[in-house]
Structures are given as structure tokens and as C-alpha cells.
Rosetta silent file (secondary structure, phi, psi, omega in degrees, C-alpha in Angstrom):
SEQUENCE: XXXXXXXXXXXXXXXXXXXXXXXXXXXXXXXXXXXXXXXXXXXXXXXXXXXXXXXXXXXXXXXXXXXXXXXXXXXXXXXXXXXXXXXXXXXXXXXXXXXXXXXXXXXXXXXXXXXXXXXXXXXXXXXXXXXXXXXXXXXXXXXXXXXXXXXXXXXXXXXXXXXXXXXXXXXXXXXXXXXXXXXXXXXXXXXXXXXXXXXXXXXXXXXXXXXXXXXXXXXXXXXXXXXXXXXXXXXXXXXXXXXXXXXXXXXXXXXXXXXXXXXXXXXXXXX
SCORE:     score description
SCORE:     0.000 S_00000001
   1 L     0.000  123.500 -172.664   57.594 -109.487 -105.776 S_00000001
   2 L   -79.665  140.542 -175.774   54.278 -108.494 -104.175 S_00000001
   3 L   -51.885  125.660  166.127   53.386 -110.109 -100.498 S_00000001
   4 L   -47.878  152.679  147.708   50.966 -113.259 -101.004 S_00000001
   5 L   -73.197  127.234  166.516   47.464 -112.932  -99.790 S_00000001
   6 L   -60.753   81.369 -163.288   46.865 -114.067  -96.525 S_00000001
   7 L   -62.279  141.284  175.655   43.447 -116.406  -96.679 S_00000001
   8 L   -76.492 -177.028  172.606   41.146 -116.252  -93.857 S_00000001
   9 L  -110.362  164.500 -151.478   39.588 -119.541  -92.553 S_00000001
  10 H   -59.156  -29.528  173.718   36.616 -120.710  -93.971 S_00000001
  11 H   -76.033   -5.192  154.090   34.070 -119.618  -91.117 S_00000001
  12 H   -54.142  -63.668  174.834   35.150 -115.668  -92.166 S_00000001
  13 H   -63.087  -19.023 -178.991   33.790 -116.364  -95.382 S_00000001
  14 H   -83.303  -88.169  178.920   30.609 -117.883  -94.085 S_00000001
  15 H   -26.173  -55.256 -163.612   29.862 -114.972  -91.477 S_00000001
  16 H   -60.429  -53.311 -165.566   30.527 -112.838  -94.334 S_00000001
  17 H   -86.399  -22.584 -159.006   27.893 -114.284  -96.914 S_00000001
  18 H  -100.088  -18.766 -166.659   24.914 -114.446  -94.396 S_00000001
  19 H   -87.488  -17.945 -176.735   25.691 -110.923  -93.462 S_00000001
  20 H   -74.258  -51.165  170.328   25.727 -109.653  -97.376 S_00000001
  21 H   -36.544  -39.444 -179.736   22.444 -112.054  -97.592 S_00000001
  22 H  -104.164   16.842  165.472   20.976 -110.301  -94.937 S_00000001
  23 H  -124.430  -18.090  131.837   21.039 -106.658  -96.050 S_00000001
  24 H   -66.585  -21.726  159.991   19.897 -107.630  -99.424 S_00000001
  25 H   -78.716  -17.060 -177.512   16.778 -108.888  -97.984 S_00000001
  26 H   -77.485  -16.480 -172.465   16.221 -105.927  -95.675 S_00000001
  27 H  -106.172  -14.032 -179.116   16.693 -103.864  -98.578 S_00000001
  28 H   -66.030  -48.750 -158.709   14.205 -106.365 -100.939 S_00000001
  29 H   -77.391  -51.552  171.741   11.798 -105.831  -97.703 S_00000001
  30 H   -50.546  -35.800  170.299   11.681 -101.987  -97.596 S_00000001
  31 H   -46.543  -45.594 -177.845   11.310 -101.911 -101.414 S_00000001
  32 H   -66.718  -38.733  167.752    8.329 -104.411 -101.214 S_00000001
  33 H   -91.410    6.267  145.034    6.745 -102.186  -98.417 S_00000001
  34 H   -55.315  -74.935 -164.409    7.077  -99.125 -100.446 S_00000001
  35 H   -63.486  -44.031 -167.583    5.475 -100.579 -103.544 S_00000001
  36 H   -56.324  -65.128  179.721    2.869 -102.196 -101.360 S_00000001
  37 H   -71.769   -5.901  179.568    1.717  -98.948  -99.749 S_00000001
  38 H   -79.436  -44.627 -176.184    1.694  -97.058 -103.117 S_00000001
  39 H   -52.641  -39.526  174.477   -0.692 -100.012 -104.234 S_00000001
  40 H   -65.701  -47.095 -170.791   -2.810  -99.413 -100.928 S_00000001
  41 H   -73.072  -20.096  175.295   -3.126  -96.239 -101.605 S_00000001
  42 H   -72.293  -54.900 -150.948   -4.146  -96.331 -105.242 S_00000001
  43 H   -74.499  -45.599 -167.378   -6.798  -98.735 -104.788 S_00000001
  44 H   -63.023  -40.235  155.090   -7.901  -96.744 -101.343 S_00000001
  45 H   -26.097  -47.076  168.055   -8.189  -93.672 -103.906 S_00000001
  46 L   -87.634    8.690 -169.092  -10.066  -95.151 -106.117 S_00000001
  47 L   -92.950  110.983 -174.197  -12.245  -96.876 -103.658 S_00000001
  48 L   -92.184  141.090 -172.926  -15.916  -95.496 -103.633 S_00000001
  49 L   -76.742  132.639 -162.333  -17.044  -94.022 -100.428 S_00000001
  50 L   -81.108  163.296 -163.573  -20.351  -95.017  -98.920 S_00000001
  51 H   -90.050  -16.185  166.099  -22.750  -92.171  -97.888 S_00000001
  52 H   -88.748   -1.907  169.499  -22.381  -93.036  -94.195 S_00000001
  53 H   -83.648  -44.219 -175.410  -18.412  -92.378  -94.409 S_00000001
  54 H   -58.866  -75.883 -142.894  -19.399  -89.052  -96.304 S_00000001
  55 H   -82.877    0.834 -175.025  -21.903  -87.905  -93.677 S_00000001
  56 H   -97.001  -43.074  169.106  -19.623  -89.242  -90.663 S_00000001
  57 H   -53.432  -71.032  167.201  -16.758  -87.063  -92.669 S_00000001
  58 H   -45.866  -59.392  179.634  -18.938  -83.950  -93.213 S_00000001
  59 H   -37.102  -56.890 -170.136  -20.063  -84.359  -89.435 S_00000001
  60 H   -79.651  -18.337  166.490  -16.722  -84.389  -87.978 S_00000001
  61 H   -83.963  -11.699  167.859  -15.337  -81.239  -90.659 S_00000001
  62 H   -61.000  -80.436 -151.951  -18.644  -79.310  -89.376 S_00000001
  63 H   -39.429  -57.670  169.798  -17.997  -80.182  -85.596 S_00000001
  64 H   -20.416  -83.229  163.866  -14.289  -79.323  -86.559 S_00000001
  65 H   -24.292  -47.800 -161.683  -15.781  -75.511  -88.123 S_00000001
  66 H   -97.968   -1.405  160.329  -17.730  -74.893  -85.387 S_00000001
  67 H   -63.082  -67.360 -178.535  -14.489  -75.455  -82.673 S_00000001
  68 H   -68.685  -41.411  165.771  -12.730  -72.639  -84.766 S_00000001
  69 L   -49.106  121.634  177.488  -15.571  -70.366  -85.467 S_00000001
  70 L   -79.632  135.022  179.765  -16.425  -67.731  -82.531 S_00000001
  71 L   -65.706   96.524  167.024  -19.835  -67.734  -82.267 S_00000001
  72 L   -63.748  130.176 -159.315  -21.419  -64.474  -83.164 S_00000001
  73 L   -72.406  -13.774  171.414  -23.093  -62.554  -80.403 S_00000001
  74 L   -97.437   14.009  160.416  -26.090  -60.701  -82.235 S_00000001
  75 L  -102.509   -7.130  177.188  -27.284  -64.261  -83.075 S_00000001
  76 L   -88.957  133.966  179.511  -27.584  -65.125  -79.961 S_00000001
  77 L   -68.529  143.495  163.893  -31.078  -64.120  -78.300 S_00000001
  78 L  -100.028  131.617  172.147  -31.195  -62.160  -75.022 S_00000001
  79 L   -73.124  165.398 -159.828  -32.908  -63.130  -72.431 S_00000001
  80 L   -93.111  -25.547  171.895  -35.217  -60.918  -70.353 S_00000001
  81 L   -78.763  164.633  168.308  -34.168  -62.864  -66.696 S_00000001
  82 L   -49.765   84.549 -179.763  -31.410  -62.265  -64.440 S_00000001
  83 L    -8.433  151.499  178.394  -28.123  -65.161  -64.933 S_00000001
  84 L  -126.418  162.540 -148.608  -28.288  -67.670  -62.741 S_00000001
  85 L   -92.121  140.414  169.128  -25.315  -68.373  -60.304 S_00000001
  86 L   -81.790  134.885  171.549  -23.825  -72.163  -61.620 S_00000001
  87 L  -122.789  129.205  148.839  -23.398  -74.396  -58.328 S_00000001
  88 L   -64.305  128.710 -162.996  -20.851  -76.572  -57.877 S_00000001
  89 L  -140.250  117.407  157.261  -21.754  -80.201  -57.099 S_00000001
  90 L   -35.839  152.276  171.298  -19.650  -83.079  -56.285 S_00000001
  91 H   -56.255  -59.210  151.426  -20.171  -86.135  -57.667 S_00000001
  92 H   -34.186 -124.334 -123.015  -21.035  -88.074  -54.283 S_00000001
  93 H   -68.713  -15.574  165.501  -23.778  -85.072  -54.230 S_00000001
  94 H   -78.602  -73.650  151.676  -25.224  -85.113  -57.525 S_00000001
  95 H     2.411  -78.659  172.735  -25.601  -88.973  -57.278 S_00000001
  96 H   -31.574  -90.670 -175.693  -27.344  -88.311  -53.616 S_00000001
  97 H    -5.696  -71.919 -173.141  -30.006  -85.715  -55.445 S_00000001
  98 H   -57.458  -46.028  156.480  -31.037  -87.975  -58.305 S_00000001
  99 H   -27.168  -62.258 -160.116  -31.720  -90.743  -55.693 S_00000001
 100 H   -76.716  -23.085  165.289  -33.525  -88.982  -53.730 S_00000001
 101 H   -38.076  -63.281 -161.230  -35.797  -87.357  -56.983 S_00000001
 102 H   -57.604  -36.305  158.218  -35.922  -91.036  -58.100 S_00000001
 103 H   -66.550  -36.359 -169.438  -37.712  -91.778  -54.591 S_00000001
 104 H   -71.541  -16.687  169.878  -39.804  -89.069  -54.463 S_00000001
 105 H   -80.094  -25.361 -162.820  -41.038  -90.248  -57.791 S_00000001
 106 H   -94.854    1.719  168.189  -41.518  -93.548  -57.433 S_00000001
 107 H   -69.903  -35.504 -171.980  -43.362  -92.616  -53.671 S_00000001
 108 H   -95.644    1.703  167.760  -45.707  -90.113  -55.477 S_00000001
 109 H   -48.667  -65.156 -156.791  -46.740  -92.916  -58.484 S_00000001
 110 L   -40.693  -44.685 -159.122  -48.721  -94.876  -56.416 S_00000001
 111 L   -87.939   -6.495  170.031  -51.166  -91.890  -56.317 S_00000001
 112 L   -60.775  103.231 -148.017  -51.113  -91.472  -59.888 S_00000001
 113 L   -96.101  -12.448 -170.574  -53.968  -93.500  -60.845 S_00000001
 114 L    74.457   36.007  177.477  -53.153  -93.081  -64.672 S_00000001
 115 L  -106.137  154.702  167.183  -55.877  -91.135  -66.148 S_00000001
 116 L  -100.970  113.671 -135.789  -54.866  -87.954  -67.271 S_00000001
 117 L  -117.005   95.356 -168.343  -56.603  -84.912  -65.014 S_00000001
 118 L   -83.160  149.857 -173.601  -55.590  -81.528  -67.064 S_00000001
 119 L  -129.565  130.916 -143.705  -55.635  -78.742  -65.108 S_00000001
 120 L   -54.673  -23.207  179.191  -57.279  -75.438  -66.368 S_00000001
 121 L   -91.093   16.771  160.495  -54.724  -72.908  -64.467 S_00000001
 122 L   -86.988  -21.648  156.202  -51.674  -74.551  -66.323 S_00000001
 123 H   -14.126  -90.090  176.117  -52.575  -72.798  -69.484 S_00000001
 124 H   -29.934  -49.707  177.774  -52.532  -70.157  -68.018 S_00000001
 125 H   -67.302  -40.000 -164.317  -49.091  -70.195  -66.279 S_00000001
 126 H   -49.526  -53.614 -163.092  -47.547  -71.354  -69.949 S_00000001
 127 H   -57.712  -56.488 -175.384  -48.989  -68.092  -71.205 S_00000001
 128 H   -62.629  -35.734 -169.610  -47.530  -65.867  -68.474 S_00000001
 129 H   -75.961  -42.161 -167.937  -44.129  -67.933  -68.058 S_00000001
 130 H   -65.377  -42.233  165.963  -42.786  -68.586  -71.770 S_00000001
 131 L   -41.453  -26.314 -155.163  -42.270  -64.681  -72.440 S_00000001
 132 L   -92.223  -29.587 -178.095  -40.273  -64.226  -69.794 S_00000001
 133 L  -104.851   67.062  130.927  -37.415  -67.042  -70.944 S_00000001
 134 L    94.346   18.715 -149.350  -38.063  -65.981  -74.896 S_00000001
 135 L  -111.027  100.891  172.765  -40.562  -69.135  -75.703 S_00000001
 136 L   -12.103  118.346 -146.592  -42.875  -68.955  -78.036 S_00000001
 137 H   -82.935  -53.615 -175.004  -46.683  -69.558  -75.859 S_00000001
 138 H   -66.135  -34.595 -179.903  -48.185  -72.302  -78.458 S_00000001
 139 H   -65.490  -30.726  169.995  -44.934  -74.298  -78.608 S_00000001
 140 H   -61.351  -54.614  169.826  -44.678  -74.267  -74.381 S_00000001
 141 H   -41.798  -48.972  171.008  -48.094  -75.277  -74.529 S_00000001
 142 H   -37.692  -67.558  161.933  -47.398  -77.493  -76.915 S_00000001
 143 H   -41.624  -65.842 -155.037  -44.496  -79.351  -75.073 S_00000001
 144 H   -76.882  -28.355  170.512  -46.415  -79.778  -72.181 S_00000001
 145 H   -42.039  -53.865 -134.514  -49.577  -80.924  -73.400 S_00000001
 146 H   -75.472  -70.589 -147.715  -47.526  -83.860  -75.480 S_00000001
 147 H   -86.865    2.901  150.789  -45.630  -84.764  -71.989 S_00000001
 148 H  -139.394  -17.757  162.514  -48.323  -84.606  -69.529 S_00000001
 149 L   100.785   26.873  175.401  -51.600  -83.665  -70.927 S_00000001
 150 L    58.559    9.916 -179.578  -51.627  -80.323  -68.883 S_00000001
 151 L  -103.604  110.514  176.517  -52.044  -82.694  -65.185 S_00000001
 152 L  -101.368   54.278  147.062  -49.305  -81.808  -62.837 S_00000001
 153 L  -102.784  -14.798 -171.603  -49.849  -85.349  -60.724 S_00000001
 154 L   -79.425  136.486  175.672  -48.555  -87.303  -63.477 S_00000001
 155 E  -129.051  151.961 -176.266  -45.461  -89.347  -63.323 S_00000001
 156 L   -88.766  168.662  169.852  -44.063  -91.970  -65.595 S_00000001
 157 L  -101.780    3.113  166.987  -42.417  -94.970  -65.095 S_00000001
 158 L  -105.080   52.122 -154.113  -39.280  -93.818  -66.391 S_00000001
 159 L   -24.195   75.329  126.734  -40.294  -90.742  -63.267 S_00000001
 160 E   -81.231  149.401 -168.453  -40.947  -88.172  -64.917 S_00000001
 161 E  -129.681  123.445  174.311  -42.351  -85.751  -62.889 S_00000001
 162 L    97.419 -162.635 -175.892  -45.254  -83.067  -63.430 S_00000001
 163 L   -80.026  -35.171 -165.504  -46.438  -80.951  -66.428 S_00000001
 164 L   -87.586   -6.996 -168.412  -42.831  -81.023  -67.746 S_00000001
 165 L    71.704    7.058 -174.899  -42.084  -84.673  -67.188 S_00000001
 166 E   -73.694  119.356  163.309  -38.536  -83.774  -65.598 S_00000001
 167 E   -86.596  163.582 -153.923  -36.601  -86.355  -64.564 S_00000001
 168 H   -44.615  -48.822 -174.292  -34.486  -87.067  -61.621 S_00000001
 169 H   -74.239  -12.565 -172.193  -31.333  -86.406  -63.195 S_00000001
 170 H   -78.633  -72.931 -177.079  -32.905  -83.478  -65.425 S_00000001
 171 H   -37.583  -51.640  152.990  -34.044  -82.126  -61.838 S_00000001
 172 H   -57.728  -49.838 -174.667  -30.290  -82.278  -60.427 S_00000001
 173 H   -56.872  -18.073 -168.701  -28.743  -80.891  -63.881 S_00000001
 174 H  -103.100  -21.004  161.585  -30.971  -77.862  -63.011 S_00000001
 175 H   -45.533  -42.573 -162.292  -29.686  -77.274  -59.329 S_00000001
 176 H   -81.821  -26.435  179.572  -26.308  -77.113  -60.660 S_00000001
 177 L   -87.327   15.657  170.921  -27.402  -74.240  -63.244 S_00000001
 178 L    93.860    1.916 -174.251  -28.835  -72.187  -60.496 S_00000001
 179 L  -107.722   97.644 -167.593  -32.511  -73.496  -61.250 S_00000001
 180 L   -88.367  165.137 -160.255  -33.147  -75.031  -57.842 S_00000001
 181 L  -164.036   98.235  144.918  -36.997  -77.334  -58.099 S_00000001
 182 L  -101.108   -3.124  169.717  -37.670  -77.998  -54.610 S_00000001
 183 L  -128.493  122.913 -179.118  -41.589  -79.705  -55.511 S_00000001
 184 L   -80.770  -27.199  168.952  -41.363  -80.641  -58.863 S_00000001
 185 L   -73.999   -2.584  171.882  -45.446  -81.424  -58.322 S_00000001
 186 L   -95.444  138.320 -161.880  -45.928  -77.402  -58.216 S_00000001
 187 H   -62.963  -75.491 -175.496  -47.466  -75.806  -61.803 S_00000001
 188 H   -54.230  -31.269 -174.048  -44.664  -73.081  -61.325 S_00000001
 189 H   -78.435  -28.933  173.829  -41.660  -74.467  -60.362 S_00000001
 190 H   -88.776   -7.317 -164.912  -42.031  -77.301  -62.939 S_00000001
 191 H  -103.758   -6.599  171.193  -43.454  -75.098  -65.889 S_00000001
 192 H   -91.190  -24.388 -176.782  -40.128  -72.750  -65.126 S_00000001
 193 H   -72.668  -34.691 -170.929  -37.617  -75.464  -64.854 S_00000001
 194 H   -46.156  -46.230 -165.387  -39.331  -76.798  -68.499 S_00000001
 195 H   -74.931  -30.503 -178.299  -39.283  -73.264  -69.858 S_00000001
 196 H   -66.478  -38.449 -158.826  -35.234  -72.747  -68.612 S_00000001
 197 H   -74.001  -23.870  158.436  -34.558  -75.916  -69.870 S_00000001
 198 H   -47.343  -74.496  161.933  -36.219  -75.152  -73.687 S_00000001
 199 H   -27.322  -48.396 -172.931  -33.887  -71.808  -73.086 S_00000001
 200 H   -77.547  -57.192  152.184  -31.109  -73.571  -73.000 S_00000001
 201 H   -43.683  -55.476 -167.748  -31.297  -75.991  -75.508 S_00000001
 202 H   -84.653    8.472  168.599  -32.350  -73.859  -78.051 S_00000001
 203 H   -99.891  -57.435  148.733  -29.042  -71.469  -77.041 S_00000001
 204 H   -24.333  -44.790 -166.066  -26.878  -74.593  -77.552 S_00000001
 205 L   -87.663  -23.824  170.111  -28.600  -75.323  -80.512 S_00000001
 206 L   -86.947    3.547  169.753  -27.334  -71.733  -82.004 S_00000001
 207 L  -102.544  -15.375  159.294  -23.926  -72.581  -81.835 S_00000001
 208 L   -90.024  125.205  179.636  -24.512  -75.149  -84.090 S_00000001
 209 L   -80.320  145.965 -144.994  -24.535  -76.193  -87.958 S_00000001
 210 E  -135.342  116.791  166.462  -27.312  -78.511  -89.155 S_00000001
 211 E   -48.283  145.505  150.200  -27.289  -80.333  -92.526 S_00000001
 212 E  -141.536  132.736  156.189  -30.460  -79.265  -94.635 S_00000001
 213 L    68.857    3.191  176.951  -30.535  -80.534  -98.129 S_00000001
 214 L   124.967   -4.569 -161.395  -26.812  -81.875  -98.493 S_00000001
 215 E  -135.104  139.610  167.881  -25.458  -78.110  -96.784 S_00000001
 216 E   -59.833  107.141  150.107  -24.274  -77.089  -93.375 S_00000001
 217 E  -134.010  161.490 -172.138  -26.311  -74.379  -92.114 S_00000001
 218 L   -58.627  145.223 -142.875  -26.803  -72.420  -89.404 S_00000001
 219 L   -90.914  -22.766  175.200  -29.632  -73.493  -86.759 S_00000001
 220 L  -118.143   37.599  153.363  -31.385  -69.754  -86.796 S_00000001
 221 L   -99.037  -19.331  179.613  -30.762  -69.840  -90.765 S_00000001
 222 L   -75.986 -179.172  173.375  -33.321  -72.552  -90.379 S_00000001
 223 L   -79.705 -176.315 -150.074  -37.159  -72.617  -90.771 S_00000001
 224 H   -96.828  -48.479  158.415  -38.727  -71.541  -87.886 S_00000001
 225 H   -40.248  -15.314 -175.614  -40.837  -75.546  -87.901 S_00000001
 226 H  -103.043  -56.405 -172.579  -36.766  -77.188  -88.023 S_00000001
 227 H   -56.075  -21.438  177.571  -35.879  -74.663  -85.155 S_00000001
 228 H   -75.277  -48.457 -165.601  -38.735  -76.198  -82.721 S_00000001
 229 H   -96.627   30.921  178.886  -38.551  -79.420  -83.721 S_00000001
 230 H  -104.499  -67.848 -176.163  -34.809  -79.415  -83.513 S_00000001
 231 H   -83.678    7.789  147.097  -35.021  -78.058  -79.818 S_00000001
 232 H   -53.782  -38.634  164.442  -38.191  -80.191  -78.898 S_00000001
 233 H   -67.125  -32.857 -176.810  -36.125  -83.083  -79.673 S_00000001
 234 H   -88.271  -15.080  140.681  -33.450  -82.511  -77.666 S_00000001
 235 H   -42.304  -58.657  168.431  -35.835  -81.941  -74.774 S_00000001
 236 H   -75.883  -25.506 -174.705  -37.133  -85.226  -75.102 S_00000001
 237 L  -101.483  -26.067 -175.326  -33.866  -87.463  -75.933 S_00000001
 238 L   103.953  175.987 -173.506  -31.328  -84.877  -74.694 S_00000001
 239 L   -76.322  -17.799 -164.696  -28.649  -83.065  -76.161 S_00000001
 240 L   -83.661   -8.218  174.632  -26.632  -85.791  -77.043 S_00000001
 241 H   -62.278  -36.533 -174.035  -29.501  -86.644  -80.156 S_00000001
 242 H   -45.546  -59.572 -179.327  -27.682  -84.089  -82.084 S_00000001
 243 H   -82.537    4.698 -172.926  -24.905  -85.621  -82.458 S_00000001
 244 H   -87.562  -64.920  175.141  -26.340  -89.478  -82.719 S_00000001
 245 L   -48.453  -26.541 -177.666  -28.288  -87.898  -85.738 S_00000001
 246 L    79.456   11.974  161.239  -25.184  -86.406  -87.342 S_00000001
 247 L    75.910   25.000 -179.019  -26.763  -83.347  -87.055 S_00000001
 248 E  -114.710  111.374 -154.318  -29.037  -83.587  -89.555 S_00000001
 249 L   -34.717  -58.816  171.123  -31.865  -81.248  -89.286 S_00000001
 250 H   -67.947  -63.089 -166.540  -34.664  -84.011  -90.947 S_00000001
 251 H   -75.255   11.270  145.012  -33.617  -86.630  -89.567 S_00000001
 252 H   -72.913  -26.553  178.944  -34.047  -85.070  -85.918 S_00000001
 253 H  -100.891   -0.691  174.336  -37.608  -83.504  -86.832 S_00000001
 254 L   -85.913   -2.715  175.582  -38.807  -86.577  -88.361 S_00000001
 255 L   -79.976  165.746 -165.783  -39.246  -88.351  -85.231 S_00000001
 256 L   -46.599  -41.932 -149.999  -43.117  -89.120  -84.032 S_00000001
 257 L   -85.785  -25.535 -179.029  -42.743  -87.171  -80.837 S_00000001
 258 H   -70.655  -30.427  178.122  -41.620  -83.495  -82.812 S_00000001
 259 H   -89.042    0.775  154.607  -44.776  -84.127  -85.319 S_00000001
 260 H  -111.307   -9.475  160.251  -47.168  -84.299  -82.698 S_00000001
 261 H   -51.859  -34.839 -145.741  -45.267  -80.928  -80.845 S_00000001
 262 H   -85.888  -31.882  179.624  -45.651  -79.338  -84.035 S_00000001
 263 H   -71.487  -22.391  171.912  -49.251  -80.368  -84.844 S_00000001
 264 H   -60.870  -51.468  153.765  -50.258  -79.367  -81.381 S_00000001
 265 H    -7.568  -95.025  162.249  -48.755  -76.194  -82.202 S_00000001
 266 H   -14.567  -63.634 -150.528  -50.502  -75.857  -85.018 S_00000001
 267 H   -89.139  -22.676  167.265  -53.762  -76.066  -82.884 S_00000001
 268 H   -77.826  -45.292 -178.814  -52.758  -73.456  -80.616 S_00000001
 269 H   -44.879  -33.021 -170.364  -51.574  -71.166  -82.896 S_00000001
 270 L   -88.422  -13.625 -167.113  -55.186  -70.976  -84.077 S_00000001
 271 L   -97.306    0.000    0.000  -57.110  -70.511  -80.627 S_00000001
């Protein structure tokens, strides 16, 4: 005769049901967040993308391109000066610099009366100076006319200083590259930091790709009017415009201040 069953007591059976209860819903809930993300994803598939996620998407698979590409070295121009030694500068000491630029600018306003006084031997210096860092002469010219009008007393009230307009912090950034300014109101010292700093730009600017027409290309694949008014802009706004623009070639040369660079150009080019 086979052994009886032994019954449990009724709270066995209880424990028992909420624990069977509770591993079919955990297994209901993983199904449901399976089908749920297959659903997200079909609709995000099928979702159409707006043209600023496509150009924020192209931007970041360029930037991406141009991390892994090595830059080739016969696109890069050479310059005809000597390297300049990089200085290290503390923070505390950078700081210091711009301060004191930013006084010397806003001490040297006052005499600015705010007529513009051009002065006939800055020409001149453009013409001798731009060869030497690789700079076209009407486009130097060009520059400086737009930001001072050829007067090296003028300062701004956001102090700029001189024929180049460089400001305090421009005027520190160039200490640290080995381009030391001590009077930013002398025709040479300011028409060389302008011309290093044009130099520079546009050698940054050759490591980069540029949208034209819908296609990445290369910045000296461009027209030779996109390469100026690609690095004129980034003179005036800074380097950081590139990437604010998305890197797109028109809509960095379409601002006001590169179409009066370029028509000034234009005007040189002819004399």
C-alpha cells in the first residue's frame, strides 16, 4: 500500500502561488519590453529626419574623418619665417596679460577721438609684410582697411587695438605662440601679429573639410574667394565659427563682414 501524502499547511500553498504569480509577470514584463523596443525602433526607422539632424550627422562623421585622416604634408603651405618657440603660460599669468591689454586699451580710448585718420605708410608695411607669412597683399590690405580704416590709433569698445583690431586676449594668445606685441599701437608689431594670426588660421583651416554644395571637401579644394572668406571669418569671430556653422563653407562666407573683405579686395586687386 503506497505511503499517504503528507499535506502541507495552508500558508505553503499561499507562498507558493504568489511566487509562481510573480515570475509569470516578470516574464509578461520582459516580453512586453522586447516587443515595445522592436516597435520603437520601427517607427524610429521610419521616422523622417529633419535637415538639421542630417547636417549635425554629416558634421560630426566629417569631424570624425578628419580625427582618422593624417593630414597630408604637400598641402600644407611653407612658410618663409623661422618657427616660433611656444611659451608656456599659467593660467594666473595669462589672466594677468589680458588685464593688463584690457587697461592699456581702455587708457589709450580716451585719445581716440573717433574719426578715422588712415595712415599712408601702413600700405606700405601690408605690402612688404604679407609675403613674408604667405598672404596674399590685397587681402592683408583688405583685412585691415575693413578693421581699422588703415589708422593705427583706433580702438574699439570691445578694445581692439590698432590697424589689426587685436584684442586683449588675441594679444596674450600670441605671446604664448612665440609672437610677443609689446605696443600693439606700432604699424609693425600690430600688422605682424595680424599677418601671423591670418597664417595660422588659414593652416588650421587646411586640416579641415568644408561642405560645398551637399559634399565634404577639402578647404584648398576650394575656390580661392571661399578660402579668404573662410579664413577672414575666423579672424573676425574666431576659430570656434567653424564649427558653430557646421562647417559649411556658404554659410561662413555669407556673413556681411567677409563681403566687404572680399569687395575691398576686389578694389585692390585692381590698383
Amino acid at each position: 500500500m503506497a505511503p499517504r501524502r503528507r499535506l502541507q499547511p495552508p500558508s505553503y500553498y499561499k507562498h507558493r502561488a504568489r511566487w509562481v504569480l510573480a515570475g509569470a509577470a516578470a516574464v509578461g514584463l520582459a516580453l512586453g519590453t522586447m516587443a515595445l523596443g522592436k516597435n520603437i525602433q520601427s517607427i524610429l526607422s521610419t521616422r523622417k529626419i529633419s535637415p538639421r539632424e542630417k547636417t549635425s550627422h554629416s558634421t560630426r562623421e566629417v569631424e570624425r574623418k578628419q580625427r582618422e585622416a593624417p593630414v597630408p604634408r604637400e598641402e600644407l603651405r611653407p612658410s618663409s619665417r623661422p618657427k616660433n618657440r611656444i611659451v608656456t603660460l599659467t593660467p594666473e599669468q595669462m589672466h594677468a596679460e589680458t588685464a593688463r591689454w584690457t587697461r592699456f586699451a581702455r587708457e589709450h580710448r580716451t585719445k581716440f577721438d573717433g574719426k578715422y585718420h588712415p595712415n599712408a605708410k601702413a600700405k606700405q608695411l601690408c605690402d612688404e609684410i604679407a609675403p613674408q607669412y604667405s598672404i596674399e597683399r590685397a587681402w592683408f590690405k583688405a583685412i585691415i582697411e575693413q578693421e581699422s580704416q588703415f589708422d593705427p590709433r583706433a580702438i574699439a569698445k570691445d578694445n581692439g587695438i590698432g590697424l589689426g583690431q587685436l584684442m586683449p586676449l588675441t594679444l596674450t594668445e600670441l605671446h604664448r605662440l612665440g609672437v610677443p606685441i609689446e605696443n600693439p599701437l606700432d604699424l609693425k608689431e600690430n600688422l605682424e601679429g595680424s599677418a601671423f594670426l591670418l597664417e595660422t588660421y588659414r593652416t588650421r583651416a587646411e586640416t579641415k573639410l568644408f561642405f560645398q554644395n551637399g559634399k565634404a571637401t577639402p578647404f584648398t579644394k576650394l575656390p580661392i574667394k571661399a578660402q579668404i572668406g573662410i579664413v577672414s571669418r575666423m579672424y573676425n569671430a574666431g576659430p570656434s565659427i567653424l564649427a558653430r556653422e557646421n562647417y559649411d563653407s556658404d554659410a561662413i562666407t555669407s556673413n556681411t563682414y567677409v563681403q566687404r573683405v572680399l569687395e575691398r579686395r576686389e578694389r585692390f586687386l585692381k590698383e
